[in-house]
PDB file of C-alpha atoms in Angstrom:
ATOM      1  CA  MET J 165     -17.020 -42.089  72.800  1.00 94.00           C
ATOM      2  CA  ALA J 166     -19.884 -44.479  73.501  1.00 96.00           C
ATOM      3  CA  ILE J 167     -21.706 -46.661  70.966  1.00 97.00           C
ATOM      4  CA  VAL J 168     -25.207 -47.928  71.723  1.00 97.00           C
ATOM      5  CA  ALA J 169     -26.114 -50.719  69.317  1.00 95.00           C
ATOM      6  CA  GLU J 170     -28.355 -53.763  69.407  1.00 93.00           C
ATOM      7  CA  PRO J 171     -26.702 -57.168  68.916  1.00 92.00           C
ATOM      8  CA  GLY J 172     -25.868 -57.798  65.286  1.00 93.00           C
ATOM      9  CA  LEU J 173     -25.143 -54.166  64.367  1.00 94.00           C
ATOM     10  CA  ASP J 174     -21.370 -54.760  64.366  1.00 92.00           C
ATOM     11  CA  ALA J 175     -20.320 -52.148  66.915  1.00 95.00           C
ATOM     12  CA  PRO J 176     -16.678 -53.365  66.675  1.00 95.00           C
ATOM     13  CA  ALA J 177     -16.587 -52.438  62.979  1.00 94.00           C
ATOM     14  CA  VAL J 178     -17.961 -48.990  63.791  1.00 95.00           C
ATOM     15  CA  ALA J 179     -15.344 -48.559  66.520  1.00 96.00           C
ATOM     16  CA  ARG J 180     -12.597 -49.508  64.065  1.00 96.00           C
ATOM     17  CA  ALA J 181     -13.944 -47.033  61.497  1.00 96.00           C
ATOM     18  CA  ILE J 182     -13.879 -44.289  64.136  1.00 96.00           C
ATOM     19  CA  HIS J 183     -10.288 -45.219  64.967  1.00 96.00           C
ATOM     20  CA  GLU J 184      -9.205 -45.172  61.322  1.00 96.00           C
ATOM     21  CA  ALA J 185     -10.810 -41.769  60.768  1.00 95.00           C
ATOM     22  CA  GLY J 186      -9.292 -40.198  63.881  1.00 93.00           C
ATOM     23  CA  ALA J 187      -6.027 -38.592  64.877  1.00 93.00           C
ATOM     24  CA  ARG J 188      -4.788 -41.861  66.453  1.00 94.00           C
ATOM     25  CA  ARG J 189      -5.245 -43.944  63.295  1.00 94.00           C
ATOM     26  CA  ASP J 190      -1.498 -44.638  63.097  1.00 94.00           C
ATOM     27  CA  GLY J 191      -1.589 -46.157  66.586  1.00 94.00           C
ATOM     28  CA  PRO J 192      -2.828 -49.632  67.557  1.00 94.00           C
ATOM     29  CA  PHE J 193      -6.487 -50.627  67.653  1.00 96.00           C
ATOM     30  CA  VAL J 194      -7.219 -52.999  70.535  1.00 95.00           C
ATOM     31  CA  LEU J 195     -10.658 -54.614  70.735  1.00 96.00           C
ATOM     32  CA  ILE J 196     -11.756 -56.294  73.979  1.00 96.00           C
ATOM     33  CA  ASP J 197     -15.031 -58.117  74.636  1.00 95.00           C
ATOM     34  CA  CYS J 198     -15.813 -57.281  78.249  1.00 95.00           C
ATOM     35  CA  ALA J 199     -18.388 -60.076  78.474  1.00 91.00           C
ATOM     36  CA  LEU J 200     -15.617 -62.673  78.700  1.00 90.00           C
ATOM     37  CA  PRO J 201     -15.740 -64.524  82.041  1.00 88.00           C
ATOM     38  CA  ASP J 202     -12.045 -64.256  83.001  1.00 92.00           C
ATOM     39  CA  ALA J 203     -11.916 -61.003  85.004  1.00 92.00           C
ATOM     40  CA  ALA J 204      -8.170 -61.257  85.636  1.00 93.00           C
ATOM     41  CA  ALA J 205      -7.429 -61.610  81.927  1.00 93.00           C
ATOM     42  CA  LEU J 206      -9.740 -58.694  81.128  1.00 93.00           C
ATOM     43  CA  GLU J 207      -7.987 -56.485  83.667  1.00 93.00           C
ATOM     44  CA  GLN J 208      -4.596 -57.345  82.233  1.00 92.00           C
ATOM     45  CA  GLN J 209      -5.733 -56.623  78.672  1.00 92.00           C
ATOM     46  CA  ILE J 210      -7.416 -53.321  79.515  1.00 93.00           C
ATOM     47  CA  PHE J 211      -4.573 -51.851  81.544  1.00 91.00           C
ATOM     48  CA  SER J 212      -1.675 -53.126  79.467  1.00 85.00           C
ATOM     49  CA  THR J 213       0.122 -50.673  77.212  1.00 71.00           C
ATOM     50  CA  ALA J 214      -0.962 -52.483  74.026  1.00 75.00           C
ATOM     51  CA  ALA J 215      -3.292 -49.647  73.016  1.00 76.00           C
ATOM     52  CA  ARG J 216      -0.904 -46.835  73.962  1.00 86.00           C
ATOM     53  CA  ARG J 217      -1.364 -43.825  71.682  1.00 90.00           C
ATOM     54  CA  GLY J 218      -4.086 -45.744  69.879  1.00 94.00           C
ATOM     55  CA  THR J 219      -7.682 -46.789  70.500  1.00 95.00           C
ATOM     56  CA  LEU J 220      -9.055 -49.147  73.135  1.00 95.00           C
ATOM     57  CA  ALA J 221     -12.501 -50.431  72.111  1.00 96.00           C
ATOM     58  CA  LEU J 222     -14.480 -52.051  74.921  1.00 97.00           C
ATOM     59  CA  VAL J 223     -17.577 -53.870  73.645  1.00 96.00           C
ATOM     60  CA  ASN J 224     -20.167 -55.039  76.187  1.00 95.00           C
ATOM     61  CA  VAL J 225     -18.534 -52.732  78.712  1.00 96.00           C
ATOM     62  CA  ASP J 226     -21.469 -53.337  81.073  1.00 95.00           C
ATOM     63  CA  GLY J 227     -20.248 -56.935  81.323  1.00 94.00           C
ATOM     64  CA  LEU J 228     -17.197 -55.891  83.341  1.00 95.00           C
ATOM     65  CA  PRO J 229     -17.311 -56.789  87.044  1.00 95.00           C
ATOM     66  CA  GLY J 230     -18.175 -53.843  89.294  1.00 95.00           C
ATOM     67  CA  PRO J 231     -14.696 -53.414  90.856  1.00 95.00           C
ATOM     68  CA  LEU J 232     -13.102 -53.439  87.413  1.00 95.00           C
ATOM     69  CA  GLN J 233     -15.599 -50.835  86.189  1.00 96.00           C
ATOM     70  CA  ALA J 234     -14.706 -48.660  89.188  1.00 96.00           C
ATOM     71  CA  ARG J 235     -10.985 -48.941  88.471  1.00 94.00           C
ATOM     72  CA  LEU J 236     -11.483 -48.144  84.791  1.00 95.00           C
ATOM     73  CA  ALA J 237     -13.556 -45.076  85.692  1.00 96.00           C
ATOM     74  CA  ARG J 238     -10.727 -43.799  87.920  1.00 93.00           C
ATOM     75  CA  VAL J 239      -8.075 -44.447  85.277  1.00 93.00           C
ATOM     76  CA  LEU J 240     -10.075 -42.651  82.593  1.00 94.00           C
ATOM     77  CA  ARG J 241     -10.648 -39.736  84.967  1.00 93.00           C
ATOM     78  CA  ASP J 242      -7.001 -39.415  86.012  1.00 90.00           C
ATOM     79  CA  GLY J 243      -5.364 -40.450  82.746  1.00 89.00           C
ATOM     80  CA  GLN J 244      -2.933 -42.725  84.546  1.00 89.00           C
ATOM     81  CA  ILE J 245      -2.733 -46.201  86.024  1.00 87.00           C
ATOM     82  CA  ASP J 246      -2.082 -46.859  89.715  1.00 75.00           C
ATOM     83  CA  PRO J 247      -0.519 -43.558  90.830  1.00 66.00           C
ATOM     84  CA  ASP J 248       1.782 -43.834  93.838  1.00 58.00           C
ATOM     85  CA  ALA J 249       1.741 -41.680  96.954  1.00 56.00           C
ATOM     86  CA  SER J 250       3.302 -38.796  95.052  1.00 59.00           C
ATOM     87  CA  GLY J 251       0.575 -38.961  92.416  1.00 60.00           C
ATOM     88  CA  ALA J 252       2.818 -40.360  89.688  1.00 67.00           C
ATOM     89  CA  GLY J 253       1.671 -43.358  87.677  1.00 73.00           C
ATOM     90  CA  THR J 254       1.793 -44.942  84.238  1.00 83.00           C
ATOM     91  CA  ALA J 255       0.126 -42.733  81.640  1.00 87.00           C
ATOM     92  CA  PHE J 256      -3.049 -44.212  80.171  1.00 90.00           C
ATOM     93  CA  ASP J 257      -2.655 -42.588  76.772  1.00 91.00           C
ATOM     94  CA  VAL J 258      -5.490 -44.146  74.772  1.00 93.00           C
ATOM     95  CA  ARG J 259      -8.720 -43.155  73.104  1.00 94.00           C
ATOM     96  CA  ALA J 260     -11.370 -45.268  74.805  1.00 95.00           C
ATOM     97  CA  ILE J 261     -14.548 -46.313  73.004  1.00 97.00           C
ATOM     98  CA  ALA J 262     -17.245 -48.188  74.919  1.00 97.00           C
ATOM     99  CA  ALA J 263     -20.116 -50.137  73.370  1.00 97.00           C
ATOM    100  CA  VAL J 264     -23.285 -51.474  74.976  1.00 96.00           C
ATOM    101  CA  SER J 265     -26.156 -53.421  73.423  1.00 93.00           C
ATOM    102  CA  SER J 266     -28.960 -52.088  75.626  1.00 91.00           C
ATOM    103  CA  GLU J 267     -30.113 -48.711  76.891  1.00 93.00           C
ATOM    104  CA  PRO J 268     -27.367 -47.467  79.270  1.00 94.00           C
ATOM    105  CA  ASP J 269     -29.801 -45.791  81.672  1.00 93.00           C
ATOM    106  CA  ASP J 270     -31.585 -49.116  82.136  1.00 93.00           C
ATOM    107  CA  ALA J 271     -28.271 -50.886  82.751  1.00 94.00           C
ATOM    108  CA  ILE J 272     -27.352 -48.259  85.339  1.00 95.00           C
ATOM    109  CA  GLN J 273     -30.708 -48.654  87.082  1.00 94.00           C
ATOM    110  CA  GLU J 274     -30.260 -52.431  87.107  1.00 93.00           C
ATOM    111  CA  GLY J 275     -26.827 -52.057  88.679  1.00 94.00           C
ATOM    112  CA  VAL J 276     -24.853 -53.709  85.874  1.00 94.00           C
ATOM    113  CA  LEU J 277     -23.244 -50.476  84.632  1.00 96.00           C
ATOM    114  CA  ARG J 278     -21.622 -47.883  86.867  1.00 96.00           C
ATOM    115  CA  ARG J 279     -22.718 -44.325  86.239  1.00 96.00           C
ATOM    116  CA  ASP J 280     -19.262 -42.919  87.007  1.00 96.00           C
ATOM    117  CA  LEU J 281     -17.826 -45.122  84.254  1.00 97.00           C
ATOM    118  CA  TRP J 282     -20.497 -44.343  81.675  1.00 96.00           C
ATOM    119  CA  THR J 283     -20.164 -40.590  82.181  1.00 95.00           C
ATOM    120  CA  ARG J 284     -16.493 -40.814  81.163  1.00 95.00           C
ATOM    121  CA  PHE J 285     -17.755 -41.386  77.599  1.00 94.00           C
ATOM    122  CA  SER J 286     -19.281 -38.011  76.815  1.00 85.00           C
ATOM    123  CA  LEU J 287     -20.103 -38.435  73.114  1.00 92.00           C
ATOM    124  CA  ARG J 288     -22.837 -40.989  72.344  1.00 95.00           C
ATOM    125  CA  LEU J 289     -23.514 -42.645  68.987  1.00 96.00           C
ATOM    126  CA  ASP J 290     -26.767 -44.622  68.601  1.00 96.00           C
ATOM    127  CA  LEU J 291     -26.824 -47.120  65.723  1.00 95.00           C
ATOM    128  CA  PRO J 292     -30.372 -47.570  64.369  1.00 93.00           C
ATOM    129  CA  PRO J 293     -31.579 -51.177  64.060  1.00 92.00           C
ATOM    130  CA  LEU J 294     -32.326 -52.511  60.582  1.00 91.00           C
ATOM    131  CA  ARG J 295     -36.074 -52.569  61.247  1.00 85.00           C
ATOM    132  CA  GLN J 296     -35.896 -48.758  61.262  1.00 85.00           C
ATOM    133  CA  ARG J 297     -33.960 -48.684  57.985  1.00 88.00           C
ATOM    134  CA  SER J 298     -36.290 -50.479  55.570  1.00 82.00           C
ATOM    135  CA  ALA J 299     -35.467 -48.013  52.788  1.00 83.00           C
ATOM    136  CA  ASP J 300     -31.782 -48.964  53.103  1.00 91.00           C
ATOM    137  CA  ILE J 301     -32.309 -52.719  52.728  1.00 91.00           C
ATOM    138  CA  PRO J 302     -31.850 -52.784  48.907  1.00 92.00           C
ATOM    139  CA  MET J 303     -28.550 -50.925  49.261  1.00 94.00           C
ATOM    140  CA  LEU J 304     -27.402 -53.185  52.108  1.00 95.00           C
ATOM    141  CA  VAL J 305     -28.351 -56.291  50.136  1.00 96.00           C
ATOM    142  CA  GLY J 306     -26.274 -54.982  47.238  1.00 95.00           C
ATOM    143  CA  CYS J 307     -23.307 -54.430  49.558  1.00 94.00           C
ATOM    144  CA  LEU J 308     -23.481 -57.820  51.292  1.00 95.00           C
ATOM    145  CA  VAL J 309     -24.725 -60.271  48.674  1.00 96.00           C
ATOM    146  CA  GLY J 310     -21.315 -60.441  46.989  1.00 95.00           C
ATOM    147  CA  ASP J 311     -19.705 -61.756  50.165  1.00 95.00           C
ATOM    148  CA  ALA J 312     -22.487 -64.325  50.573  1.00 95.00           C
ATOM    149  CA  ALA J 313     -22.041 -65.497  46.979  1.00 95.00           C
ATOM    150  CA  ASP J 314     -18.256 -65.679  47.337  1.00 95.00           C
ATOM    151  CA  SER J 315     -18.629 -67.730  50.515  1.00 94.00           C
ATOM    152  CA  ALA J 316     -20.980 -70.145  48.745  1.00 93.00           C
ATOM    153  CA  ARG J 317     -18.870 -70.071  45.553  1.00 94.00           C
ATOM    154  CA  VAL J 318     -21.875 -69.236  43.395  1.00 94.00           C
ATOM    155  CA  PRO J 319     -22.602 -66.311  41.035  1.00 94.00           C
ATOM    156  CA  VAL J 320     -24.065 -63.145  42.516  1.00 94.00           C
ATOM    157  CA  PRO J 321     -27.849 -63.218  41.932  1.00 95.00           C
ATOM    158  CA  ARG J 322     -30.164 -60.375  41.012  1.00 94.00           C
ATOM    159  CA  PHE J 323     -33.083 -59.440  43.262  1.00 95.00           C
ATOM    160  CA  SER J 324     -36.550 -58.603  42.004  1.00 91.00           C
ATOM    161  CA  ARG J 325     -38.182 -55.425  43.260  1.00 86.00           C
ATOM    162  CA  GLU J 326     -40.851 -57.467  45.068  1.00 83.00           C
ATOM    163  CA  ALA J 327     -38.218 -59.547  46.847  1.00 87.00           C
ATOM    164  CA  LEU J 328     -36.434 -56.417  48.048  1.00 88.00           C
ATOM    165  CA  ILE J 329     -39.705 -54.910  49.275  1.00 81.00           C
ATOM    166  CA  LEU J 330     -40.421 -58.029  51.315  1.00 80.00           C
ATOM    167  CA  LEU J 331     -36.891 -58.080  52.735  1.00 86.00           C
ATOM    168  CA  GLY J 332     -37.324 -54.430  53.681  1.00 83.00           C
ATOM    169  CA  ALA J 333     -40.478 -55.265  55.629  1.00 77.00           C
ATOM    170  CA  LEU J 334     -38.886 -57.941  57.812  1.00 81.00           C
ATOM    171  CA  PRO J 335     -38.144 -57.072  61.469  1.00 80.00           C
ATOM    172  CA  TRP J 336     -34.462 -58.184  61.385  1.00 88.00           C
ATOM    173  CA  ARG J 337     -34.296 -58.811  65.119  1.00 86.00           C
ATOM    174  CA  ARG J 338     -30.642 -59.882  64.868  1.00 91.00           C
ATOM    175  CA  ASN J 339     -29.829 -57.098  62.427  1.00 94.00           C
ATOM    176  CA  PHE J 340     -26.816 -57.663  60.142  1.00 94.00           C
ATOM    177  CA  ASP J 341     -26.187 -61.152  61.517  1.00 93.00           C
ATOM    178  CA  GLU J 342     -29.647 -62.222  60.390  1.00 92.00           C
ATOM    179  CA  LEU J 343     -29.436 -60.388  57.053  1.00 95.00           C
ATOM    180  CA  ARG J 344     -26.156 -62.128  56.212  1.00 95.00           C
ATOM    181  CA  GLU J 345     -27.662 -65.517  57.104  1.00 94.00           C
ATOM    182  CA  VAL J 346     -30.699 -64.865  54.897  1.00 94.00           C
ATOM    183  CA  LEU J 347     -28.514 -63.846  51.955  1.00 96.00           C
ATOM    184  CA  GLU J 348     -26.414 -66.992  52.363  1.00 95.00           C
ATOM    185  CA  VAL J 349     -29.594 -69.080  52.134  1.00 94.00           C
ATOM    186  CA  LEU J 350     -30.934 -67.205  49.104  1.00 95.00           C
ATOM    187  CA  VAL J 351     -27.745 -67.263  47.010  1.00 95.00           C
ATOM    188  CA  ARG J 352     -27.602 -71.044  47.421  1.00 94.00           C
ATOM    189  CA  ALA J 353     -31.288 -71.384  46.592  1.00 93.00           C
ATOM    190  CA  VAL J 354     -31.176 -69.642  43.206  1.00 92.00           C
ATOM    191  CA  ILE J 355     -27.559 -70.436  42.127  1.00 88.00           C
ATOM    192  CA  GLY J 356     -26.929 -67.323  40.080  1.00 78.00           C
ATOM    193  CA  GLY J 357     -30.492 -66.685  38.953  1.00 86.00           C
ATOM    194  CA  ALA J 358     -32.838 -63.985  40.154  1.00 92.00           C
ATOM    195  CA  VAL J 359     -34.151 -63.931  43.717  1.00 94.00           C
ATOM    196  CA  ARG J 360     -37.910 -63.505  43.401  1.00 90.00           C
ATOM    197  CA  LEU J 361     -40.615 -62.893  45.965  1.00 82.00           C
ATOM    198  CA  GLU J 362     -41.441 -66.604  45.848  1.00 83.00           C
ATOM    199  CA  ASP J 363     -37.842 -67.499  46.738  1.00 88.00           C
ATOM    200  CA  VAL J 364     -37.959 -65.319  49.838  1.00 85.00           C
ATOM    201  CA  LEU J 365     -41.289 -66.839  50.867  1.00 78.00           C
ATOM    202  CA  ASP J 366     -39.965 -70.371  50.269  1.00 81.00           C
ATOM    203  CA  HIS J 367     -36.584 -70.099  51.979  1.00 82.00           C
ATOM    204  CA  VAL J 368     -36.855 -67.446  54.695  1.00 79.00           C
ATOM    205  CA  ALA J 369     -38.612 -68.159  57.987  1.00 71.00           C
ATOM    206  CA  LEU J 370     -41.078 -65.283  58.179  1.00 61.00           C
ATOM    207  CA  GLU J 371     -42.856 -64.338  61.366  1.00 56.00           C
ATOM    208  CA  PRO J 372     -46.578 -65.111  61.418  1.00 49.00           C
ATOM    209  CA  VAL J 373     -48.667 -62.375  59.816  1.00 47.00           C
ATOM    210  CA  VAL J 374     -51.978 -61.275  61.257  1.00 44.00           C
ATOM    211  CA  TRP J 375     -54.254 -60.956  58.229  1.00 44.00           C
ATOM    212  CA  SER J 376     -56.930 -58.323  58.564  1.00 45.00           C
ATOM    213  CA  GLN J 377     -59.571 -60.152  56.496  1.00 48.00           C
ATOM    214  CA  GLY J 378     -58.783 -63.841  56.840  1.00 51.00           C
ATOM    215  CA  SER J 379     -55.807 -65.785  55.560  1.00 54.00           C
ATOM    216  CA  PRO J 380     -55.043 -65.596  51.821  1.00 54.00           C
ATOM    217  CA  THR J 381     -55.756 -68.750  49.853  1.00 60.00           C
ATOM    218  CA  ASN J 382     -53.051 -68.368  47.202  1.00 67.00           C
ATOM    219  CA  LEU J 383     -49.818 -66.532  46.419  1.00 66.00           C
ATOM    220  CA  ARG J 384     -51.569 -63.718  44.533  1.00 68.00           C
ATOM    221  CA  GLU J 385     -53.787 -62.913  47.517  1.00 68.00           C
ATOM    222  CA  ALA J 386     -50.796 -63.104  49.871  1.00 69.00           C
ATOM    223  CA  ARG J 387     -48.830 -60.704  47.672  1.00 72.00           C
ATOM    224  CA  LEU J 388     -51.723 -58.236  47.475  1.00 72.00           C
ATOM    225  CA  SER J 389     -52.220 -58.407  51.235  1.00 72.00           C
ATOM    226  CA  PHE J 390     -48.529 -57.806  51.811  1.00 75.00           C
ATOM    227  CA  GLU J 391     -48.440 -54.870  49.377  1.00 76.00           C
ATOM    228  CA  ARG J 392     -51.503 -53.337  51.027  1.00 74.00           C
ATOM    229  CA  HIS J 393     -49.969 -53.634  54.493  1.00 74.00           C
ATOM    230  CA  TYR J 394     -46.520 -52.419  53.455  1.00 77.00           C
ATOM    231  CA  ILE J 395     -47.672 -49.423  51.390  1.00 80.00           C
ATOM    232  CA  ALA J 396     -50.079 -48.395  54.145  1.00 75.00           C
ATOM    233  CA  ARG J 397     -47.191 -48.498  56.614  1.00 74.00           C
ATOM    234  CA  VAL J 398     -44.966 -46.378  54.354  1.00 78.00           C
ATOM    235  CA  LEU J 399     -47.761 -43.835  53.842  1.00 75.00           C
ATOM    236  CA  SER J 400     -48.285 -43.670  57.593  1.00 69.00           C
ATOM    237  CA  ARG J 401     -44.568 -43.152  58.198  1.00 73.00           C
ATOM    238  CA  HIS J 402     -44.563 -40.231  55.740  1.00 75.00           C
ATOM    239  CA  ARG J 403     -47.852 -38.854  57.118  1.00 69.00           C
ATOM    240  CA  GLY J 404     -49.672 -39.239  53.822  1.00 71.00           C
ATOM    241  CA  ARG J 405     -47.132 -37.320  51.735  1.00 78.00           C
ATOM    242  CA  MET J 406     -47.377 -39.215  48.456  1.00 80.00           C
ATOM    243  CA  GLU J 407     -44.195 -37.799  46.939  1.00 83.00           C
ATOM    244  CA  ASP J 408     -42.076 -38.812  49.942  1.00 83.00           C
ATOM    245  CA  ALA J 409     -43.752 -42.228  50.153  1.00 82.00           C
ATOM    246  CA  ALA J 410     -43.189 -42.845  46.433  1.00 83.00           C
ATOM    247  CA  ARG J 411     -39.514 -41.957  46.787  1.00 84.00           C
ATOM    248  CA  SER J 412     -39.177 -44.358  49.730  1.00 81.00           C
ATOM    249  CA  LEU J 413     -40.868 -47.121  47.719  1.00 80.00           C
ATOM    250  CA  GLY J 414     -38.732 -46.465  44.640  1.00 80.00           C
ATOM    251  CA  MET J 415     -41.652 -45.723  42.329  1.00 81.00           C
ATOM    252  CA  GLN J 416     -43.204 -42.793  40.481  1.00 83.00           C
ATOM    253  CA  ARG J 417     -45.830 -40.804  42.356  1.00 80.00           C
ATOM    254  CA  THR J 418     -48.429 -41.419  39.627  1.00 80.00           C
ATOM    255  CA  ASN J 419     -47.809 -45.164  39.908  1.00 81.00           C
ATOM    256  CA  LEU J 420     -48.226 -44.973  43.676  1.00 81.00           C
ATOM    257  CA  TYR J 421     -51.594 -43.205  43.272  1.00 78.00           C
ATOM    258  CA  ARG J 422     -52.666 -45.982  40.902  1.00 77.00           C
ATOM    259  CA  LYS J 423     -51.441 -48.710  43.261  1.00 79.00           C
ATOM    260  CA  VAL J 424     -53.178 -47.118  46.257  1.00 77.00           C
ATOM    261  CA  ARG J 425     -56.482 -47.107  44.378  1.00 72.00           C
ATOM    262  CA  GLN J 426     -55.993 -50.699  43.190  1.00 74.00           C
ATOM    263  CA  LEU J 427     -55.367 -51.875  46.743  1.00 71.00           C
ATOM    264  CA  GLY J 428     -58.342 -49.978  48.105  1.00 67.00           C
ATOM    265  CA  LEU J 429     -56.281 -47.886  50.491  1.00 64.00           C
ATOM    266  CA  GLY J 430     -57.802 -44.555  49.535  1.00 52.00           C
ATOM    267  CA  VAL J 431     -55.767 -41.574  48.399  1.00 50.00           C
ATOM    268  CA  PRO J 432     -54.781 -39.255  51.279  1.00 48.00           C
ATOM    269  CA  ARG J 433     -56.712 -35.991  51.019  1.00 43.00           C
ATOM    270  CA  THR J 434     -54.579 -33.939  53.372  1.00 39.00           C
ATOM    271  CA  ARG J 435     -50.880 -33.545  53.894  1.00 41.00           C
ATOM    272  CA  GLN J 436     -49.449 -32.894  57.284  1.00 40.00           C
ATOM    273  CA  PRO J 437     -46.267 -30.843  57.629  1.00 41.00           C
TER     274      PRO J 437
END
């Protein structure tokens, strides 16, 4: 199996979950970061028998030196290590999972990933980045904020709806790594209180926003501008389907109609399939 995941999406955790759900879950789980610079140590780890009858998870597999990639491709093809003249060798009895953080076809074209190795991993799993999962941010915050509060030794705070909407609109370029860092900042900022929109604006480094009609002069104007931009984006994503957009926003459809009129967005007149 192959996992394609941007940095910060915790591909090792996904690999472990696959191992624990599979037929080899009673065997060992061996995780190796192939980006480590010591090629000799990597070779020894990969071809040892530590993962026998278990799972060998190779993250950043495109970081392996070319000769080591070639050897691994042969071993995965033959199912054995270093066969002798008679064809007998040590059985390579593992489930191999490879993970890369960029598009494999690009890595192959650039010469950093061998095609004969990549094709040994026939089943591909693409993990979507957080910027494509804005509707999941409230759930993810709920799952992760407890760990952040425990680490800071503070009570778990509540989050206002507006704060969650803003968090859902952020690009999260470092995915879960960045989300965890933001939550650690926010739980220390409010010390058990409620995380409001103002707290996110005060304590999270937001990317510059291009305002369509000049910069807002106060918080109310900034909030209205953000709501207008965010709701317009959700409506566009759902192709004007108000019911689907309302569900994504966590609000009643009638309230969304009212909000759309208040923000001057215009109510969609047609619905595309």
